[in-house]
Coordinates of C-alpha atoms in Angstrom, one line a residue:
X1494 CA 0.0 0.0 0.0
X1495 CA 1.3 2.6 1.1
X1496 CA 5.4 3.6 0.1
X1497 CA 3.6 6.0 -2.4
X1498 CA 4.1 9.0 -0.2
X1499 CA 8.1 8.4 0.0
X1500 CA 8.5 6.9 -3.9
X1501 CA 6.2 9.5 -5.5
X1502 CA 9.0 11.7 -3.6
X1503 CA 12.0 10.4 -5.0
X1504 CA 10.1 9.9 -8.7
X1505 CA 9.1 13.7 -8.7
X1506 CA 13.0 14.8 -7.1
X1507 CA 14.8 12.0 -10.3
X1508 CA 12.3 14.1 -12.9
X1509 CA 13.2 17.4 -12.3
X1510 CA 10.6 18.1 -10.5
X1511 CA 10.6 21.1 -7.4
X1512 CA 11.5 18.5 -5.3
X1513 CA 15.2 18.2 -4.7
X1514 CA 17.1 16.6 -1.9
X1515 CA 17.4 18.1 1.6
X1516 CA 18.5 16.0 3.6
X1517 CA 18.5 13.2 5.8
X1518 CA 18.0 11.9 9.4
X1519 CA 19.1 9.3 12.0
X1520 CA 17.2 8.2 15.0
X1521 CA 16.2 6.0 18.2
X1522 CA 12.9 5.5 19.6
X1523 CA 12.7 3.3 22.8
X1524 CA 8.9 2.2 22.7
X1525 CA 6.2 0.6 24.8
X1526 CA 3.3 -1.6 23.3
X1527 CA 0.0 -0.5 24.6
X1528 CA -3.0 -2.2 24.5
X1529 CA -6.3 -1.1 22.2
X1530 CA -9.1 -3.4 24.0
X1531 CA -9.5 -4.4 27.8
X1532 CA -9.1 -8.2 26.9
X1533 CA -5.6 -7.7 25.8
X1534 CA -4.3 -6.1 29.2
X1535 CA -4.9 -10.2 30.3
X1536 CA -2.1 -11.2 28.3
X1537 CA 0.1 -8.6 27.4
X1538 CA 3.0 -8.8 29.8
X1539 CA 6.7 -7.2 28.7
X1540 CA 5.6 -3.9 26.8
X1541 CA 9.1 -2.6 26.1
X1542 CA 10.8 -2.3 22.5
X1543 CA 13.9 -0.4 20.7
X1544 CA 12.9 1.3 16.9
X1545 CA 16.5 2.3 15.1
X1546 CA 15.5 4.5 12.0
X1547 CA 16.3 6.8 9.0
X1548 CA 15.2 8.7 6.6
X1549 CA 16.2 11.0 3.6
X1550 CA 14.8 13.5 3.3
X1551 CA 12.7 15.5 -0.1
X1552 CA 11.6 19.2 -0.2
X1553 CA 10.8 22.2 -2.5
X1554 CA 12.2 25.7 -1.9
X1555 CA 10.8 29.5 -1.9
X1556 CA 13.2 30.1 -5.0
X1557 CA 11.1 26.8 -6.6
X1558 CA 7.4 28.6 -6.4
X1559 CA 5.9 25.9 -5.8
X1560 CA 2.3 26.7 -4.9
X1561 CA 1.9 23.1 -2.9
X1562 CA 5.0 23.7 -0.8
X1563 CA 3.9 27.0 0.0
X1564 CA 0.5 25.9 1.0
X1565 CA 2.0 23.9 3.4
X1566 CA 5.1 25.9 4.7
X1567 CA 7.4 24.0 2.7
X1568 CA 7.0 20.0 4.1
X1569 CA 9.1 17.4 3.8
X1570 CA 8.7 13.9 2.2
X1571 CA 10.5 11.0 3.1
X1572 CA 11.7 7.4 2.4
X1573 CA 12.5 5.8 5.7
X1574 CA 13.6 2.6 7.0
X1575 CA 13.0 1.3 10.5
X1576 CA 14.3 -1.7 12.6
X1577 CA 11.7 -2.3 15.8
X1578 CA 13.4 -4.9 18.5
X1579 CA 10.4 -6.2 19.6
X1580 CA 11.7 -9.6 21.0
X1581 CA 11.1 -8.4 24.4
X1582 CA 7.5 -7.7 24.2
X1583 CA 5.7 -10.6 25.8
X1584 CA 1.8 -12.4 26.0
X1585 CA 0.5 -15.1 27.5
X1586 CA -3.0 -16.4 28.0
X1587 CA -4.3 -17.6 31.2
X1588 CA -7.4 -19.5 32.5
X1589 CA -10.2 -17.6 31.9
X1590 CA -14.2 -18.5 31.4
X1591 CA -14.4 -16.1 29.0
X1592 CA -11.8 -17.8 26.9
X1593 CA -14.3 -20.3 26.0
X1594 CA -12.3 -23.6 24.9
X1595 CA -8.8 -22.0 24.8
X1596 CA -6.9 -24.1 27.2
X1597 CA -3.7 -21.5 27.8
X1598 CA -0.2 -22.7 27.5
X1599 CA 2.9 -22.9 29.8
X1600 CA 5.7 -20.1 27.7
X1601 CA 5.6 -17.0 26.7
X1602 CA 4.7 -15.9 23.4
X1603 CA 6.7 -13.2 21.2
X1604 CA 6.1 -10.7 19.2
X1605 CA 9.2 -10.3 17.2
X1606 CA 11.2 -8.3 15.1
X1607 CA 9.5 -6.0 12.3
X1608 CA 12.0 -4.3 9.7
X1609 CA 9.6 -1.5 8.1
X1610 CA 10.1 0.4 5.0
X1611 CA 7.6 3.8 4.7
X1612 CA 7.1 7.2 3.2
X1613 CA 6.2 10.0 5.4
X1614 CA 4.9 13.2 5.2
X1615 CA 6.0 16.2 7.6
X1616 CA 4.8 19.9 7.7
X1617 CA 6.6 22.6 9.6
X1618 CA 4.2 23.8 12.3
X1619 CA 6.8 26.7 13.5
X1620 CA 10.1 28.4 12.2
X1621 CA 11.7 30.6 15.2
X1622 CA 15.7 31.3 14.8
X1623 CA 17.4 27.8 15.4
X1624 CA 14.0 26.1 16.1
X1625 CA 11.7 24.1 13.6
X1626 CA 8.4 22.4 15.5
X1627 CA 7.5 20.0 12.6
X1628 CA 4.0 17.2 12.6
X1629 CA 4.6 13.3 10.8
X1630 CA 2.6 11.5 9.2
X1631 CA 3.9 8.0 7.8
X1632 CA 2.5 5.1 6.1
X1633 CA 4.4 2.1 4.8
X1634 CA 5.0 -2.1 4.9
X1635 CA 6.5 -3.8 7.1
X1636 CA 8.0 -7.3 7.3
X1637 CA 8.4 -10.1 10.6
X1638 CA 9.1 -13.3 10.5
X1639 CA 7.6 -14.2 14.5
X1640 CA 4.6 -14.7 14.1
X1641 CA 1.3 -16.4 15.4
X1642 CA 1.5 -19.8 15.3
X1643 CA 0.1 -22.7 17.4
X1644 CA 3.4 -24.2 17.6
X1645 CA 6.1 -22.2 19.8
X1646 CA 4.1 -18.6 19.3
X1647 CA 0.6 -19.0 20.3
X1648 CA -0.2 -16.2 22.2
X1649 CA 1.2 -13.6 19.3
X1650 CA -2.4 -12.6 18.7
X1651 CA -0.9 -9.2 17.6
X1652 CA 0.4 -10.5 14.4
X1653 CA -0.4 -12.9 12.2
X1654 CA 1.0 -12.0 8.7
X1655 CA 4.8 -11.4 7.5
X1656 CA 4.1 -8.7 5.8
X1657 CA 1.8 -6.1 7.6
X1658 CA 0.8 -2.4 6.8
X1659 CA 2.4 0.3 8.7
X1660 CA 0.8 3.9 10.0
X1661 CA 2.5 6.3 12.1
X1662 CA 2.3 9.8 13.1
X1663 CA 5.1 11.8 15.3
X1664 CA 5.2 15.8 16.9
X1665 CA 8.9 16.7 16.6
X1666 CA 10.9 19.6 17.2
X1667 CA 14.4 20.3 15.7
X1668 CA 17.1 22.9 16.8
X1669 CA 20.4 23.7 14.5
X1670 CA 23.7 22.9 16.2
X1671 CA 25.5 24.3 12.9
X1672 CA 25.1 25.2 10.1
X1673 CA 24.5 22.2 8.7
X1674 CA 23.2 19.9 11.5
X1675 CA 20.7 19.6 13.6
X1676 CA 19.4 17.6 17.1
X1677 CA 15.7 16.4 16.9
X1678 CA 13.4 15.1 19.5
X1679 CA 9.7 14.2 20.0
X1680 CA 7.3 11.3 20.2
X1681 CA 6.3 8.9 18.1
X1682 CA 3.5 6.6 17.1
X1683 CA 3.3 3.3 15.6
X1684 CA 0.9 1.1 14.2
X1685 CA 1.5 -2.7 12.2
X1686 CA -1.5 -4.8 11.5
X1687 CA -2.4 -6.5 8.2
X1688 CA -5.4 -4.9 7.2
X1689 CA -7.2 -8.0 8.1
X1690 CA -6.1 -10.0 5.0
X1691 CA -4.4 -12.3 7.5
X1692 CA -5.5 -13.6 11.2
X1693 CA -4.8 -12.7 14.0
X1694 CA -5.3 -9.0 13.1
X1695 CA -5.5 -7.0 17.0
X1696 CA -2.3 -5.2 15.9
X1697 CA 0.2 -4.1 17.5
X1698 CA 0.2 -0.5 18.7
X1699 CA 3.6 1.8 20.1
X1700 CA 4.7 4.9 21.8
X1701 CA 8.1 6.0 22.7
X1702 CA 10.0 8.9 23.0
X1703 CA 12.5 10.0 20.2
X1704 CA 15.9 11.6 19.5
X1705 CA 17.9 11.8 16.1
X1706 CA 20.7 13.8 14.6
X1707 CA 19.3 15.7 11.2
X1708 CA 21.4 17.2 8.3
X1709 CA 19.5 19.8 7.1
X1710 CA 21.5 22.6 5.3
X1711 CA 18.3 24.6 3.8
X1712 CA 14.9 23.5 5.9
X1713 CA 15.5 25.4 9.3
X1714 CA 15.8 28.6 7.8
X1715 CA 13.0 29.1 5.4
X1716 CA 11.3 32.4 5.4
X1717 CA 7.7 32.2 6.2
X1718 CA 6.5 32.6 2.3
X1719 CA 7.5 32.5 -1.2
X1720 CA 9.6 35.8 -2.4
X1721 CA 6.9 36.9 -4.9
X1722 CA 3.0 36.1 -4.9
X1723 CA 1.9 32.8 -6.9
X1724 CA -0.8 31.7 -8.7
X1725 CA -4.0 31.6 -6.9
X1726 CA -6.5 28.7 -7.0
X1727 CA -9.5 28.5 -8.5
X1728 CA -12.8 26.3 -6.8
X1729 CA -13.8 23.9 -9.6
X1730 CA -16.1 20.5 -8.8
X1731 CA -15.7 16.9 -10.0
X1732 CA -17.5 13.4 -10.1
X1733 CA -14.8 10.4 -8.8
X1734 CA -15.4 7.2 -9.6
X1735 CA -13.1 4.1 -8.5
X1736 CA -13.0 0.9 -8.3
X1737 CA -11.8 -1.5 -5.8
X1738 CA -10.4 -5.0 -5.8
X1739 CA -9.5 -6.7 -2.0
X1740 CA -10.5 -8.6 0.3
X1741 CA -10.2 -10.7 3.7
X1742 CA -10.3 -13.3 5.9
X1743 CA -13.2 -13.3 8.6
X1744 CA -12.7 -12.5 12.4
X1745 CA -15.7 -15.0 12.7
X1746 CA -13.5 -18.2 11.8
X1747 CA -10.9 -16.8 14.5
X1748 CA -13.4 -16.8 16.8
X1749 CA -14.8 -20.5 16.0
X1750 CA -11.5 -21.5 15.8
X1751 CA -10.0 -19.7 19.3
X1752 CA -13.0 -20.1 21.4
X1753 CA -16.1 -22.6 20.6
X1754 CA -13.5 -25.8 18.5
X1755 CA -12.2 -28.3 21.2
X1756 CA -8.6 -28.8 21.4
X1757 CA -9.4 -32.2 20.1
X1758 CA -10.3 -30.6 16.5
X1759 CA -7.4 -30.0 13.8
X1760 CA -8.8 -26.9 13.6
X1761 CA -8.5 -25.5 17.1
X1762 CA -6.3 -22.4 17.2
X1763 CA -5.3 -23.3 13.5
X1764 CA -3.0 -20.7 12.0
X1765 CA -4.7 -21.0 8.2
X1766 CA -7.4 -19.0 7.1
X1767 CA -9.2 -18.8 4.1
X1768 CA -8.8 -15.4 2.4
X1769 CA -12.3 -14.2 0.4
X1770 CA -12.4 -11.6 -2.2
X1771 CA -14.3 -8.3 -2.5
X1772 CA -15.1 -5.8 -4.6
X1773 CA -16.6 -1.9 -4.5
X1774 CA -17.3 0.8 -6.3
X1775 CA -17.2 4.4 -5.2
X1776 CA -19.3 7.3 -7.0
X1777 CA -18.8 11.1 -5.3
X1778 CA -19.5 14.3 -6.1
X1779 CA -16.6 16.6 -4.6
X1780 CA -15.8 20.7 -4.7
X1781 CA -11.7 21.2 -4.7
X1782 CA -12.1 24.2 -2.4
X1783 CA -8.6 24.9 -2.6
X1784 CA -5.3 23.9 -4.0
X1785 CA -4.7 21.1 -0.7
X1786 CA -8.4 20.4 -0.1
X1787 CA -11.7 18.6 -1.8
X1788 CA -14.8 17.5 0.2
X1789 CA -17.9 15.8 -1.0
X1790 CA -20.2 13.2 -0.5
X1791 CA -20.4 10.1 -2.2
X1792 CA -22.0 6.8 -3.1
X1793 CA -20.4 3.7 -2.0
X1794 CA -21.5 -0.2 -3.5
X1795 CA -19.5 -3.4 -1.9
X1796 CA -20.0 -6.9 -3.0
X1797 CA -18.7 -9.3 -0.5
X1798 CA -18.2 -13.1 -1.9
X1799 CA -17.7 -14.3 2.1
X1800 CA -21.6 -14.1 2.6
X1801 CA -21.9 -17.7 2.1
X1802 CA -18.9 -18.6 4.8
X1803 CA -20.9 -16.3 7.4
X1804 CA -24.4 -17.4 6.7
X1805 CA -23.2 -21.3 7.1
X1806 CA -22.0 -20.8 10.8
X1807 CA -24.8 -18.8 11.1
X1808 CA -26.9 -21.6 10.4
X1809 CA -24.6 -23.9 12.0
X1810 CA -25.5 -21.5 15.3
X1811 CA -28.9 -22.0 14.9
X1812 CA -29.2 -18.0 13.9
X1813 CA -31.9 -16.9 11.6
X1814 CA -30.4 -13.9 9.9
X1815 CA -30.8 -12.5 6.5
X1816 CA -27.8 -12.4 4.2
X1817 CA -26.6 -10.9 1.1
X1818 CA -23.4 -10.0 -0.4
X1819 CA -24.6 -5.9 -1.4
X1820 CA -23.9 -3.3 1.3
X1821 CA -24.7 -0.2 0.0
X1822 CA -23.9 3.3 2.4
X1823 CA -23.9 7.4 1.7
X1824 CA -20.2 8.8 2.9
X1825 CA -19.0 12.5 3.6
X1826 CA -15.3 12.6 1.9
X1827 CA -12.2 15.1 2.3
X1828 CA -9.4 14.8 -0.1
X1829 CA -6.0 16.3 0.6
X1830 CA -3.8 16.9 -1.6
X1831 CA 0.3 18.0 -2.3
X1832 CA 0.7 17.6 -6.4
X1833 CA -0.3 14.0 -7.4
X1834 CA -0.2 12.5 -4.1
X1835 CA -3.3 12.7 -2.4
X1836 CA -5.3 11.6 1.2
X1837 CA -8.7 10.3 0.9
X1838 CA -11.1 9.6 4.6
X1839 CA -14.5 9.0 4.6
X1840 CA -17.5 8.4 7.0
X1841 CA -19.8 6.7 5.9
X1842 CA -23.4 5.4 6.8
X1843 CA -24.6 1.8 6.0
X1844 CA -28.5 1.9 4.3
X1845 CA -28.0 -1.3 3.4
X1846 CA -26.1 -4.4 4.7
X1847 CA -27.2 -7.9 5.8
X1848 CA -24.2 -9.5 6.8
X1849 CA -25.5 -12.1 10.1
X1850 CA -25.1 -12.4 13.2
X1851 CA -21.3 -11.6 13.4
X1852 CA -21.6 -8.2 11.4
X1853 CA -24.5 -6.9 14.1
X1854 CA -22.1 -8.4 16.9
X1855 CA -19.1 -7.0 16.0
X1856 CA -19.6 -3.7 13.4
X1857 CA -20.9 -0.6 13.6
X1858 CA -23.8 0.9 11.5
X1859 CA -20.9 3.3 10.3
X1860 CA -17.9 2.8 8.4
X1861 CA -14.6 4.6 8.0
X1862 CA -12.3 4.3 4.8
X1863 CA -8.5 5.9 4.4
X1864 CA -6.6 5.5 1.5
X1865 CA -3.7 6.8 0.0
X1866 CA -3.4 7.6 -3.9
X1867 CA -0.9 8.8 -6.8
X1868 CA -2.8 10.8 -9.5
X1869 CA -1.2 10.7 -13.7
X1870 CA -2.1 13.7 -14.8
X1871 CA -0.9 12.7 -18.2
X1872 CA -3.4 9.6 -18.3
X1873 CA -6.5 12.0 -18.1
X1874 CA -5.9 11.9 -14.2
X1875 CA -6.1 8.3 -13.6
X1876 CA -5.7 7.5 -10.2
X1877 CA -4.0 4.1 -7.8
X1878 CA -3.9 3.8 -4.6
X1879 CA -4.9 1.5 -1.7
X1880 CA -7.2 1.7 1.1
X1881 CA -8.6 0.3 3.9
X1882 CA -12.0 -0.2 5.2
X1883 CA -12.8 -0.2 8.9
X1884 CA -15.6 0.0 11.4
X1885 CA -14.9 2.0 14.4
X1886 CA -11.0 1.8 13.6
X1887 CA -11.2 -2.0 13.1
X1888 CA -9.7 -3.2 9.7
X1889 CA -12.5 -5.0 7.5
X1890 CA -11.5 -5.1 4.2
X1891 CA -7.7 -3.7 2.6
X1892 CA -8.5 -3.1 -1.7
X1893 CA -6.2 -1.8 -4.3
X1894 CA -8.0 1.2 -6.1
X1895 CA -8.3 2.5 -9.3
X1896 CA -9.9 5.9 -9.8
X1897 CA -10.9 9.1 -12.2
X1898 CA -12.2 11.4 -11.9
X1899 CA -14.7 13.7 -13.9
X1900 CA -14.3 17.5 -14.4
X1901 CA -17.8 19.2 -14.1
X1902 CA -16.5 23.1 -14.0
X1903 CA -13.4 24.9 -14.7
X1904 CA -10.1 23.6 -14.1
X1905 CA -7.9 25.9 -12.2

């Protein structure tokens, strides 16, 4: 999913484009895993990890006039690379009734080791003399081989795929030691799950302080604005349209398998599970407000081939539900945008979804989407990305994206 922000950096910076090379950073973050639900303060024991880190660093200048950077006080985009020590952090199950049939075990489980490659997106918040108070947003992949298993790992219900998608966000300040260098500190989030294309799919979730050394010969001492005015932007709407192709496994065949199989049954706390396909389509009317922003509402059409998996345990239950593979929900969209990279969130509303027993257990009537996207202007402004599908923050479905959209007034 989700490098785009860091190679859309580098492709733009290779091209010629305003981008251009500004630096680079190296850090440490001692972190503590923290859990999300109450269930998982049970078996969450050692909490304590150590992230190394780096990043270079991509950035326009006031002598580029670039409208975007100006927009934005000149940000920074990045490639990064982390290394999270996680071998410390620690679970393990015990008796509980409301473990159903899970019978705990006698070890500790781990969580592992995740190497992380991301892009990230920072924005200066304040300039004052040697000081530069910047916010980070990052999104990348990451990769660990520890993971659940019933074997030697099986209270790693964190994670339960190699590869896992990773979301950060950081507050850090920086202050010039020379003329070239600079010490940084702040705090920084971290999130790894996978999106729920694999099981388990909890996540894992970390905070830590953080401290780096930062050569940065032209960031810290920006002026405020450009040296001369630039273009302005002019409101224009447009109809998007995209299409998604995903999918993922069910949280109702983890359950089955954790809680109600014996530990007779091959299948009890099995570490295989069947991955289903789905499919949407988006259709949204949106105003571009503004050179960064676009808001709208929209029209949003899944089709979910796992129907058939949830209505047979359904059944199996004795539970009478109705089901059908159609959802069908209204959604209020915001866009942000810096050139052809581009933020997409919506809320949306479900008017139509019959899903079982397990949906009306464990979802919301609401949904949330977030997806990241690279725009080619030159191919009539088609638009890839990847996004992910949640209800209250839960993961549901992860889909690749392909989108255009469909001028309806002047273009700026």
């Amino acid at each position: 999913m989700l490098i785009l922000l860091g190679v859309a950096a580098a492709v733009q910076a290779a091209s010629g484009d305003t981008l251009r090379i500004v630096g680079f950073t190296a850090y440490a973050n001692p972190t503590w895993q923290f859990p999300i639900g109450g269930p998982e303060k049970k078996w969450l024991r050692d909490t304590q990890a150590f992230v190394f880190g780096g990043e270079l660093h991509f950035g326009a200048l006031p002598c580029d006039s670039d409208a975007f950077a100006e927009d934005y006080n000149y940000p920074t985009l990045s490639l990064g690379a982390k290394l999270a020590l996680n071998n410390g952090v620690t679970m393990r199950r015990t008796a509980d009734p409301l473990w159903g049939k899970l019978v705990p075990v006698d070890y500790d489980s781990h969580l592992g080791d995740i190497f992380t490659l991301y892009g990230a997106f920072s924005r200066p918040l304040l300039r004052r003399g040697r000081w530069q108070v910047d916010y980070s947003l990052r999104a990348g992949v990451g990769y660990g081989p520890h993971i659940y298993n019933r074997t030697d790992n099986i209270d790693n219900e964190l994670i339960g795929s190699r590869f896992t998608i990773f979301f950060g966000a950081g507050l850090l300040a920086s202050c010039r030691i020379s003329s070239q260098w600079a010490l940084t500190a702040g705090v920084l989030y971290g999130h790894h799950s996978n999106g729920a294309l694999d099981r388990p799919n909890k996540g894992e979730n970390h905070v830590g302080p953080v401290v780096g050394l930062r050569y940065a010969p032209r960031q810290l001492d920006l002026p405020q604005r450009a040296p001369s005015p630039l273009r302005p932007f002019r409101r224009y709407w447009y109809a998007d349209l995209r299409l998604g192709f995903g999918g993922k496994t069910l949280l109702e065949d983890w359950q089955k398998t954790q809680y109600q199989t014996d530990p007779s049954d091959p299948d009890y706390r099995t570490d295989h599970f069947r991955f289903y396909t789905a499919y949407s389509l988006q259709a949204s009317l949106m105003c571009r407000y503004a050179r960064r922003w676009a808001s709208g509402l929209g029209l949003d059409v899944y089709y979910g081939s796992y129907y058939k998996r949830v209505r047979d345990l359904d059944r199996a239950a004795g539970e009478t539900c109705s089901h059908s593979p159609w959802s069908v929900g209204i959604s209020a969209k915001h866009e942000v945008y810096y050139h052809n990279l581009s933020l997409n969130m919506a809320l949306g509303l479900y008017l139509y979804r019959q899903m079982g027993a397990g949906a009306k257990a464990i979802e919301q009537p609401y949904y949330e989407r977030i997806g990241v996207y690279y725009t080619f202007p030159r191919l009539a402004g088609l638009r890839i990305g990847a996004s992910v599908n949640a209800h209250f923050a839960k993961a549901d479905i992860t889909e690749f994206i392909v989108g255009i959209p469909f001028r309806l007034s002047a273009a700026p």
